[in-house]
XYZ file of C-alpha atoms in Angstrom:
582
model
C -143.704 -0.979 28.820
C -140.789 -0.290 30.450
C -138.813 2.044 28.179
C -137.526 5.470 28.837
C -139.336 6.886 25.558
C -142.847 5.402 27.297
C -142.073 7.219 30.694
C -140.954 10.020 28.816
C -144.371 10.046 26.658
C -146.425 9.015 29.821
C -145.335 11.683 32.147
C -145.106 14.378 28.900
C -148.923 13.460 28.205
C -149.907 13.708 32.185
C -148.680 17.037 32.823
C -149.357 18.697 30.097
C -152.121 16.274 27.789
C -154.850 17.694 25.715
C -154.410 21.554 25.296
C -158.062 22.429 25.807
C -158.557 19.933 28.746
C -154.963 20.166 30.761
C -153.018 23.123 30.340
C -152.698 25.378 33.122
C -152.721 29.149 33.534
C -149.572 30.920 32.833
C -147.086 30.505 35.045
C -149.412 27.932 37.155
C -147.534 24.405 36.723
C -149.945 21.982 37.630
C -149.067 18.639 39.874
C -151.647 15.805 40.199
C -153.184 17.378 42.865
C -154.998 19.475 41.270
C -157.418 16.883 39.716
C -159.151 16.683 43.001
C -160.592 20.425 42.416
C -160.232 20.235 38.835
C -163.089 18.172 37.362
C -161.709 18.934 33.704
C -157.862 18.017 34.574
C -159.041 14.748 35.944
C -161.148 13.739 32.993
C -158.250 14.991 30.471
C -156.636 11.579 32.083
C -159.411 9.337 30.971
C -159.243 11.257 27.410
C -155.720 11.172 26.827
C -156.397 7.813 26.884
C -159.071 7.870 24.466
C -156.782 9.442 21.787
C -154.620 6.548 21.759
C -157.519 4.067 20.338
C -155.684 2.834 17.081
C -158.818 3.143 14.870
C -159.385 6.512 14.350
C -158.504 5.557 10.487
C -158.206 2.261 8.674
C -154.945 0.452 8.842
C -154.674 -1.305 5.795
C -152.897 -3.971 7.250
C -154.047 -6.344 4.519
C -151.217 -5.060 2.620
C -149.144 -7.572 4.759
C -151.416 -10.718 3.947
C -152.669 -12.444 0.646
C -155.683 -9.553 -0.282
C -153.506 -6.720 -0.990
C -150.118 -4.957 -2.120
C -149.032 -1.257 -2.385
C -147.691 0.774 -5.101
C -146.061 2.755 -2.456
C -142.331 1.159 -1.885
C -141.853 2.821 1.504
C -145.209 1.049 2.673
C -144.379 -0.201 6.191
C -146.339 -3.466 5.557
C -145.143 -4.215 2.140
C -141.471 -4.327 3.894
C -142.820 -6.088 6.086
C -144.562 -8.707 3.809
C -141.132 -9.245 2.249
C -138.899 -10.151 4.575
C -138.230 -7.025 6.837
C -140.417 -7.948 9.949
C -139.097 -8.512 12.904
C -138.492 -7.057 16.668
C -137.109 -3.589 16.172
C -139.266 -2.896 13.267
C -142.787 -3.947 13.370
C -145.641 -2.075 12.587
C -148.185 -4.093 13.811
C -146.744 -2.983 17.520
C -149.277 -2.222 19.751
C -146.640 -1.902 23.178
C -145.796 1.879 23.712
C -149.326 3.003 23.090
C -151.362 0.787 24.868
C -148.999 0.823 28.065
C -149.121 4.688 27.756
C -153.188 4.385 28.053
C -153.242 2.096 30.506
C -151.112 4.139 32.573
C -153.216 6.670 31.971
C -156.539 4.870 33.165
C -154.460 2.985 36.095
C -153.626 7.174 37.345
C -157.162 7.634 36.842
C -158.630 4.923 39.149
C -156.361 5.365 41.569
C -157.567 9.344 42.145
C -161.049 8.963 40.533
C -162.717 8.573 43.982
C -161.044 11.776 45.588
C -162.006 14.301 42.531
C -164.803 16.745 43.333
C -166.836 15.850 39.717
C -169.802 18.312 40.470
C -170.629 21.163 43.359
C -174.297 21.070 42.612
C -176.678 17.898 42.278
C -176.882 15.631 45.491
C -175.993 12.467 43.738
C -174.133 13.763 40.825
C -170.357 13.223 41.941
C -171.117 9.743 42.338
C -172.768 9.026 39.436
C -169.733 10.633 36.742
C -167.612 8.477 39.123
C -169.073 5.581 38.044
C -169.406 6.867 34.203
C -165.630 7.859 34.437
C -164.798 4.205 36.086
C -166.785 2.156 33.893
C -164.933 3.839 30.823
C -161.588 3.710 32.181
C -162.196 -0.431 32.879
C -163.752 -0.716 29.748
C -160.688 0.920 27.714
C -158.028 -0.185 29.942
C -159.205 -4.177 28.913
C -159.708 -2.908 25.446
C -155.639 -1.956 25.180
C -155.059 -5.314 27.002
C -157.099 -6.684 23.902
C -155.129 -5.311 22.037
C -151.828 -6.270 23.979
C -152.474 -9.947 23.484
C -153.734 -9.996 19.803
C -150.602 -8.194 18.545
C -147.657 -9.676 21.112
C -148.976 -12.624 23.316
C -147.022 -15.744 21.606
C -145.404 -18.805 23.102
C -141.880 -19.408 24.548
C -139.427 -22.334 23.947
C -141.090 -24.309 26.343
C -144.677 -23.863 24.270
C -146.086 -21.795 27.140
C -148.663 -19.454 26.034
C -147.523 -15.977 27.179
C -149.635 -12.655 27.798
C -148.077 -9.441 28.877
C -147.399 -7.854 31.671
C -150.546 -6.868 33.719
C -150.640 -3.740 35.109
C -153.199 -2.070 37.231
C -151.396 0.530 39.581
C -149.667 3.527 37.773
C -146.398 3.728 36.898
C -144.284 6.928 37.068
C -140.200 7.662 37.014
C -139.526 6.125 40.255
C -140.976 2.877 39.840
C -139.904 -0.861 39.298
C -140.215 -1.614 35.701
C -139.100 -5.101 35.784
C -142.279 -6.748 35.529
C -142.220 -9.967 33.848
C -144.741 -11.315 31.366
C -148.036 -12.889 32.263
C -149.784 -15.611 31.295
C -152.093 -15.905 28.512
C -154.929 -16.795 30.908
C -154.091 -14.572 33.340
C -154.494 -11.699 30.850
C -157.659 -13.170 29.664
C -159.019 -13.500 33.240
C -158.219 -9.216 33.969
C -159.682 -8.368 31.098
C -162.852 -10.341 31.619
C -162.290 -8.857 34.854
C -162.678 -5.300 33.985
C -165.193 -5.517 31.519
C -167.460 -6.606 34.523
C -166.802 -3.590 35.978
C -167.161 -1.558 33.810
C -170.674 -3.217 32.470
C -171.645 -2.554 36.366
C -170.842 1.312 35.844
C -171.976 2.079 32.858
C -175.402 2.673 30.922
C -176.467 0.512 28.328
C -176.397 3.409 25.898
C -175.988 7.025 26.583
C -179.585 8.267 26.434
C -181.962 11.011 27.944
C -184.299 9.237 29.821
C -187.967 10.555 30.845
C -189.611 10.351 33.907
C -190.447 6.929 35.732
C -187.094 5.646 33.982
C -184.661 6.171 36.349
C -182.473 2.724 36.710
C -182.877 1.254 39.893
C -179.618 1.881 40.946
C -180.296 5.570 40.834
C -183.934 5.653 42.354
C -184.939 7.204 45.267
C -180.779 9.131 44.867
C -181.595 11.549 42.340
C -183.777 13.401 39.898
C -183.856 12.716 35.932
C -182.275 15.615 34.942
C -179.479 15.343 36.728
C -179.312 11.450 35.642
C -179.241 12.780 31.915
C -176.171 15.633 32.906
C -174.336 11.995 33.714
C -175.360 9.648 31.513
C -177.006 11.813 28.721
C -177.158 11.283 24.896
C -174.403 13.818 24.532
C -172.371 11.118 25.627
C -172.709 9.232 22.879
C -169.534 7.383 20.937
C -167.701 6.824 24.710
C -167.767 3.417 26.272
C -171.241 2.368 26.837
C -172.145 -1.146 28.303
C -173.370 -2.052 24.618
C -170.022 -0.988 23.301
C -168.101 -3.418 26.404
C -170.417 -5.996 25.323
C -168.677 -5.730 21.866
C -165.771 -5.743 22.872
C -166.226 -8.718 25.026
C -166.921 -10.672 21.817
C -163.773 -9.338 20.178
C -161.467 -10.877 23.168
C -163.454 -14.069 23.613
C -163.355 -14.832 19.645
C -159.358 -14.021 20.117
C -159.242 -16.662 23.325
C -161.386 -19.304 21.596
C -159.050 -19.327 18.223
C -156.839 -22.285 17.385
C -153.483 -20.282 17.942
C -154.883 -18.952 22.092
C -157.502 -21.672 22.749
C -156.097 -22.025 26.409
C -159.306 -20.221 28.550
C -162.116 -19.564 26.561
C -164.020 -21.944 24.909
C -166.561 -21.864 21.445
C -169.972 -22.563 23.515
C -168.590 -18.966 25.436
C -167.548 -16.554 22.211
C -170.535 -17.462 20.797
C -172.859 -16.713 23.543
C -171.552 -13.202 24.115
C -171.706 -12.599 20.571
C -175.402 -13.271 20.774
C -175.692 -11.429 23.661
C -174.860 -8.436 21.258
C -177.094 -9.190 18.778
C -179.888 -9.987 20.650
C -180.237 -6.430 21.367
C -180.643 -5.573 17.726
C -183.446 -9.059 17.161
C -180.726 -11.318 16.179
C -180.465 -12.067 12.725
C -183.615 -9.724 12.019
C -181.587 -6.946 12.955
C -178.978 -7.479 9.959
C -178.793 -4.110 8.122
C -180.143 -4.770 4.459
C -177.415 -1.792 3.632
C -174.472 -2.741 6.005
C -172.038 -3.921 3.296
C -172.278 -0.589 1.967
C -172.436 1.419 4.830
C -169.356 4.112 3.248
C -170.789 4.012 -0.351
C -172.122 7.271 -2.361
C -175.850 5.451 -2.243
C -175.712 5.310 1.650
C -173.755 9.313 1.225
C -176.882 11.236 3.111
C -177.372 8.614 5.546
C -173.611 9.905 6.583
C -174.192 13.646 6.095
C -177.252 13.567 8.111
C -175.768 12.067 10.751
C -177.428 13.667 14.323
C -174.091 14.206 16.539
C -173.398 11.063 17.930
C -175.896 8.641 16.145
C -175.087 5.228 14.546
C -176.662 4.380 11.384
C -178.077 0.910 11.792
C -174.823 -1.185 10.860
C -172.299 0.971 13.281
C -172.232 -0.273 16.768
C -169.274 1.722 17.451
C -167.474 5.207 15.218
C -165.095 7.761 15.337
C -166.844 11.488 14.466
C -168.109 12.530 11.197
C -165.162 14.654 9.341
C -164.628 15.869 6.024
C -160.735 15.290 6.324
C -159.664 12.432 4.552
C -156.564 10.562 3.051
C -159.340 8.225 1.521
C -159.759 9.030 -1.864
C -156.555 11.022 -2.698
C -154.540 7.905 -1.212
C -156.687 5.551 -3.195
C -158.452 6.760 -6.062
C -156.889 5.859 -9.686
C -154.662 7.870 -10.906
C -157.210 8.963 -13.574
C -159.433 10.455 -11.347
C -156.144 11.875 -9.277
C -155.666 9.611 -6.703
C -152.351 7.643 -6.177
C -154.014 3.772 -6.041
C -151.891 2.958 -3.200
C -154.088 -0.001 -1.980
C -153.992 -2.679 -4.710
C -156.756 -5.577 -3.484
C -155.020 -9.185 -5.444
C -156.321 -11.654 -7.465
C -156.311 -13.843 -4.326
C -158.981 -11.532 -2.928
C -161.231 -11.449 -6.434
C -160.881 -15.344 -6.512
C -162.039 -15.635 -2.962
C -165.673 -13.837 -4.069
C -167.735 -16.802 -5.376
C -170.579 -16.611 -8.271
C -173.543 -15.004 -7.979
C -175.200 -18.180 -7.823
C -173.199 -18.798 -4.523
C -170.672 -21.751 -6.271
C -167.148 -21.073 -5.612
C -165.426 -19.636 -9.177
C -163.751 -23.447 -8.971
C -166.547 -25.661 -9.293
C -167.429 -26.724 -12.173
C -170.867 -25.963 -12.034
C -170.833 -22.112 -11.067
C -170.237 -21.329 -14.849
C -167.060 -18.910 -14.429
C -165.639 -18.372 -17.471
C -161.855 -17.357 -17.234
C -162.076 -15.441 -20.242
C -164.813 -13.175 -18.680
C -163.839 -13.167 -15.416
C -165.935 -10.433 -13.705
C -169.621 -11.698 -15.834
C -172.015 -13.291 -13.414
C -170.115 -12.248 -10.139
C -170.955 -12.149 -6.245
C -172.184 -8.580 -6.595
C -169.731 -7.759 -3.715
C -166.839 -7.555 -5.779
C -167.767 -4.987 -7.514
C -169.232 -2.952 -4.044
C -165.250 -3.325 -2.859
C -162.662 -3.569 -5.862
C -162.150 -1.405 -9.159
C -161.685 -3.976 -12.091
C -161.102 -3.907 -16.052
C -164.128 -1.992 -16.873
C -165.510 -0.525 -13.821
C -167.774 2.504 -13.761
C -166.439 4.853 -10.692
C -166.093 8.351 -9.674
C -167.939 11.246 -9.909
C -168.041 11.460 -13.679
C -169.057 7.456 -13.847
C -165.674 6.973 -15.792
C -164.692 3.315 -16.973
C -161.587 2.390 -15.143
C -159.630 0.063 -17.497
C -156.721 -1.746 -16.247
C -155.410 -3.580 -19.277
C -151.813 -3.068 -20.682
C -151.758 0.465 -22.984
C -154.820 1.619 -21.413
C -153.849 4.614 -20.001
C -152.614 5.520 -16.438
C -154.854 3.319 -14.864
C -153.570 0.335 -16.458
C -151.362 -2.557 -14.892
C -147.362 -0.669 -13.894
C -148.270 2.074 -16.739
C -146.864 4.525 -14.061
C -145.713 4.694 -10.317
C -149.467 5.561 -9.158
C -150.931 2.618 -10.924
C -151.871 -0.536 -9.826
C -149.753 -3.469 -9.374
C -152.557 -6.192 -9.736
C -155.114 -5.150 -12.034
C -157.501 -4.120 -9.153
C -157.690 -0.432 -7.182
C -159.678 -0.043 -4.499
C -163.465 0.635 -4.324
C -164.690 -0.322 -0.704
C -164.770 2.802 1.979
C -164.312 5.130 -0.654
C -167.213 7.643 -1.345
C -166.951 8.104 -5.191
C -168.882 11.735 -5.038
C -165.455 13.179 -4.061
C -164.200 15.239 -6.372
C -160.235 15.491 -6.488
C -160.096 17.655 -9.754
C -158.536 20.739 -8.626
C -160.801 22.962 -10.877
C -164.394 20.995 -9.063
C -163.145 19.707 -6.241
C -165.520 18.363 -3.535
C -164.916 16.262 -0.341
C -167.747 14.386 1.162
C -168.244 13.585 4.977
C -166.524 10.382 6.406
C -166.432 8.236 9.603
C -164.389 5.273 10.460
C -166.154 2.400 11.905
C -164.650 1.106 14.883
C -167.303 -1.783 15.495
C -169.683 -2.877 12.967
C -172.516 -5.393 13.895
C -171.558 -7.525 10.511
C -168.297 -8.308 12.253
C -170.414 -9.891 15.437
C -172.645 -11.633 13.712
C -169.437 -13.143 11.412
C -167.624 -13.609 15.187
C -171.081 -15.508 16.146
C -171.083 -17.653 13.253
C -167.630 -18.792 13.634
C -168.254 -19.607 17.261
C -171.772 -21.368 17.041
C -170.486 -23.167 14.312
C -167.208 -24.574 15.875
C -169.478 -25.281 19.148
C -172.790 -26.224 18.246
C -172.173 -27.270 14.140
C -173.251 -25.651 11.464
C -177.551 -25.847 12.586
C -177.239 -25.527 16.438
C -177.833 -21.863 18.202
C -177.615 -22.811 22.094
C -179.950 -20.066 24.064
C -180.148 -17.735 20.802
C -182.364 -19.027 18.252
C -180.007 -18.673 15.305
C -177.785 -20.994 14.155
C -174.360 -20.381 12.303
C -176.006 -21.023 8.894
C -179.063 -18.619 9.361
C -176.271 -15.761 10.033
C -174.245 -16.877 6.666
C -177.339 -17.265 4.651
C -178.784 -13.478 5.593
C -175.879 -12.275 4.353
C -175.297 -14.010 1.588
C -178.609 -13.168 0.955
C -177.864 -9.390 1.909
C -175.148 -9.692 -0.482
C -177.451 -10.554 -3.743
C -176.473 -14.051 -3.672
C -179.473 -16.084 -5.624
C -182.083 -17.652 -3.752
C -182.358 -19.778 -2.727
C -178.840 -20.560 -2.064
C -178.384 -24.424 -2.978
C -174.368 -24.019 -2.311
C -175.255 -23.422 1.266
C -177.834 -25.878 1.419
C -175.234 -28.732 0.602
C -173.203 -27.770 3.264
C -173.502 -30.429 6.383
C -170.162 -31.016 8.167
C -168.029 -28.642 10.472
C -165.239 -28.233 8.799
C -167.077 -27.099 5.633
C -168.852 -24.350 6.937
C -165.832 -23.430 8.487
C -164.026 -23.237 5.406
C -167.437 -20.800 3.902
C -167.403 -18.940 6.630
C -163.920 -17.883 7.073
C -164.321 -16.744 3.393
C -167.622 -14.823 4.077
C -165.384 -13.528 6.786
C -162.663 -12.413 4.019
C -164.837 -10.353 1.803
C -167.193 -8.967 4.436
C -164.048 -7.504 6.256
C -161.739 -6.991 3.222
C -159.525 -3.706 3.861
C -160.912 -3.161 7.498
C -157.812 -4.726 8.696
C -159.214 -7.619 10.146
C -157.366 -10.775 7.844
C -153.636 -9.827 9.425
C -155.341 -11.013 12.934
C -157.678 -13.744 11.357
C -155.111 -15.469 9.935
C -152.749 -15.659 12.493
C -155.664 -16.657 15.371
C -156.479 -19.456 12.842
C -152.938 -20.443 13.003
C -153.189 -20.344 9.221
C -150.533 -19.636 6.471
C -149.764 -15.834 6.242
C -147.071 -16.817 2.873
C -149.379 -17.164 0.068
C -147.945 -15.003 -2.522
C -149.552 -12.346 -3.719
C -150.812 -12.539 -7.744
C -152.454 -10.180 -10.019
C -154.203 -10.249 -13.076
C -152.539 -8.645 -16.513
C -154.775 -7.683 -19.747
C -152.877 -7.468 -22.870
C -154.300 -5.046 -25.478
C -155.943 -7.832 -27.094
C -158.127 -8.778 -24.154
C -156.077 -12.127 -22.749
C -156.194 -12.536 -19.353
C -153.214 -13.697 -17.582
C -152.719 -14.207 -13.555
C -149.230 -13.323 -12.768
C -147.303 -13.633 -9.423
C -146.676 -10.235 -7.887
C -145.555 -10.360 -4.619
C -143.401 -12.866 -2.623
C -144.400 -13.236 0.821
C -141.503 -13.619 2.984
C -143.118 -15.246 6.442
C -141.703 -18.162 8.688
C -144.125 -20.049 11.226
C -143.132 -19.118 14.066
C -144.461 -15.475 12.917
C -148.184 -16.278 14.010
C -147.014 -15.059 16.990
C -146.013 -11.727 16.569
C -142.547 -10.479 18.588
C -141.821 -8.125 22.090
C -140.249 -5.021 21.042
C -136.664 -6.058 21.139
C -135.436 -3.156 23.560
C -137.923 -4.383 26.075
C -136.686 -7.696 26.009
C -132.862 -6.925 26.192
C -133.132 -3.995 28.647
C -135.578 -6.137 31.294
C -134.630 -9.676 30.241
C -137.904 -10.544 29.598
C -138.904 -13.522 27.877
C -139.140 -13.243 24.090
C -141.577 -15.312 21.558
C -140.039 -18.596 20.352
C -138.425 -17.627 16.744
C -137.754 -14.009 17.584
């Protein structure tokens, strides 16, 4: 955080920002004074920070682990897959943005309390204070998040490292020789601010009616002005449900094998359940939230009331009709360039429909037919030999002399066999001659991702049948959405499950294909301490129907690179201390 291109950035973005929020009159500079009169100004620092939240589109990170590969061969993650990672060039970073919103939010709270937020309402000033406060905690321990998944490691002594931790704004004139943090220290401020910001902020953003005002607010003002604060318009900023989430996120993280310092099992999965207890538990699983993006769930997304969540989406960027989707990822067939190709290690991962893994002998997988008798959600998330997709229902056929689509038959084909079908709506149209787009969203927290964090948790505290204060055990959350999935019932593979480690293993796999492409397995596997080498293979069809797995992608990884690295100036221009291996 202490380069010249951040304070550059960070004093760029704070003086001039957001064009519609922060820019001045002509030939009227502004200073940070004028927040204190300037309601809008002062909230265009909270926003700013907003904008940098890294998932306002989907990473595709996976690209750099065992489920996927790109045809593209100026992918930043396939050179980084094969051998070109390291401290000057890493796109995993998460340094220079998150430091630039933190200094954003740490500007923020220290002027929040002199702004004048409203001239009319008795009570109203205080009460955006404490909207604007409990965001700004909320996000500024969200980029700490953030901070520690992507760079916190250990040094040659084994000493789990944080960051730096700062909470006073930086500008041009201050010390930037701040050394790292500890692991638990980080953990500790961001637990820290969460609490505050859960004290600030609404549950959800909601008009209320009369008679229910929150006791905070009784007897201090009238509902009306309650709902100009804290109003459904609100709706997609940090709300206390939203820090709740995000609580769960960071004590799943601190609970893992590669950062269990502070945070134990019996703790991630309480707050998980604290989440989904809001929604009923496991009776609040969305019966449709695998397939939340898909063309069947398409008017549940166009109908979307400004601001609303269908039932899977705790958390989402707006509804748009921009996007690199389905150009980026269609076949080449149906015009797209198939950048993201999903592996065979991802369509081996999806068990039978019957629940067996494809390598027991009983599940009745037959190699020769390798897609008959399926989980159902492989084909809800990958394009195979013989998929129907697109808005003409065309067969997508992958085998060798098939056509464009087929295995190398051009540089927009797949590498593996497999194109992408999950978060693509398959109503666009990219003909030139009929084109049609379709409305999109990106999901920033999904409730299938809590109740997977919950199930890891309970299980690794309790086993795979105890549920502390919640009422639902590890295995109830697996077998709903198994179920969900269109696994048969009932489910005798996860009946014979009794030890641990077992539904550990089931669960990290139900993990896998759940969160396939949502750029979730880079940071799984690495938390789990697990191997990120495996290489990539693929699956090639000759004309006369054999099927043949092939090796497609060496993965170029040392161990040392579950931890990822400090950006390299940082550590040479401040002397800080760098990540054992980097």
């Amino acid at each position: 955080m202490k380069t010249n291109l951040f304070i550059l950035l960070a004093l760029f973005f704070i003086f001039t920002g957001c064009e519609d929020l922060l820019s001045p009159a002509d030939e009227n500079n502004p200073t940070l004074e004028n927040i204190y009169e300037d309601a809008a100004y002062a909230e265009g620092l909270l926003l700013n920070a907003y904008v940098f939240l890294p998932s306002g589109s989907y990473s595709f990170n996976d690209v750099a682990t065992d489920d996927a590969v790109s045809n593209d061969p100026n992918n930043n993650y396939l050179a980084m897959a094969t051998g070109g990672w390291s401290a000057m060039e890493n796109p995993t970073s998460r340094w220079v943005n998150s430091y630039a919103a933190i200094n954003y939010l740490n500007i923020f709270l220290a002027e929040t309390d002199q702004v004048e937020w409203a001239t009319t309402g008795e009570y109203v000033k205080e009460m955006f204070n404490d909207r604007f406060k409990g965001e700004a905690y909320g996000l500024r321990a969200l980029f700490m998040y953030y901070l520690l998944e992507a760079h916190a490691g250990k040094d040659a002594g084994g000493n789990l490292l944080g960051v730096p931790i700062l909470t006073e704004p930086l500008d041009g004139q201050s010390s930037y020789d701040i050394p790292r943090s500890t692991f638990e220290q980080c953990i500790t401020q961001v637990y820290e601010d969460l609490t505050k910001a859960e004290s600030y902020l609404p549950l959800d953003f909601e008009d209320i009616q009369e008679g229910e005002l929150p006791s905070k607010y009784q007897g201090k003002t009238s509902v009306s002005d309650y709902n100009r604060v804290f109003g459904a318009y609100n709706r997609q900023r940090l709300s206390t449900r939203i820090v709740k989430g995000i609580r769960a996120k960071v004590a799943l993280l601190a609970a893992s094998p590669a950062f269990n310092e502070t945070t134990s099992w019996e703790n991630a999965a309480d707050v998980a359940g604290q989440v989904l207890d809001l929604i009923g538990g496991v009776a609040g699983i969305d019966p449709q939230g695998g397939t939340w993006y898909s063309k069947e769930n398409g008017s549940t997304t166009d109908n979307l009331v400004v601001g609303t969540n269908p039932q899977e989406i705790l958390w989402r960027t707006n509804v748009s009709e921009e996007s690199d989707l389905e150009p980026d990822n269609y076949p080449p067939s149906l015009y797209g360039s198939g950048r993201v190709n999903p592996t065979q290690n991802l369509v081996d991962a999806f068990p039978m429909a019957n629940g067996l893994p494809i390598a027991d002998g009983a599940s009745g997988y037959d190699e020769n037919n390798p897609y008959v008798g399926r989980d159902p959600r492989l084909n809800d998330y990958i394009l195979y030999n013989g998929s129907v997709f697109g808005p003409g229902s065309s067969s997508i056929l992958t085998s060798e002399d098939s056509g464009e689509d087929g295995i190398g038959a051009i540089a927009k084909s797949t590498r593996t066999g497999y194109y992408l079908r999950k978060l693509l709506r398959e109503d666009v149209n990219l003909d030139a001659a009929n084109k049609a787009n379709k409305k999109h969203y990106v999901s920033r927290m999904r409730y299938t991702e809590l109740f997977l964090a919950y199930a890891e948790a309970a299980n690794e505290a309790w086993g795979p049948d105890g549920s502390g204060s919640h009422g639902y055990s590890a295995r109830d959350v697996i077998a709903a959405i198994r179920q969900r999935a269109g696994i048969s019932q009932p489910d005798n593979y996860l009946a014979s499950i009794s030890s641990l480690a077992d539904m550990r293993k089931l669960i990290r796999n139900e993990r896998r294909l759940e969160l396939c492409f949502e750029g979730n397995r880079f940071w799984d596997l690495r938390r789990w301490n697990e191997s990120l080498s495996e290489t990539a293979r693929g699956m090639r069809i000759s004309s006369n129907g054999a099927y043949q797995v092939v090796n497609i992608e060496k993965r170029q990884y040392q161990d040392y690179m579950n931890y990822g690295p400090l950006p390299y100036q940082e550590v040479i221009k401040w002397n800080m201390t760098q990540n054992v291996g980097w």
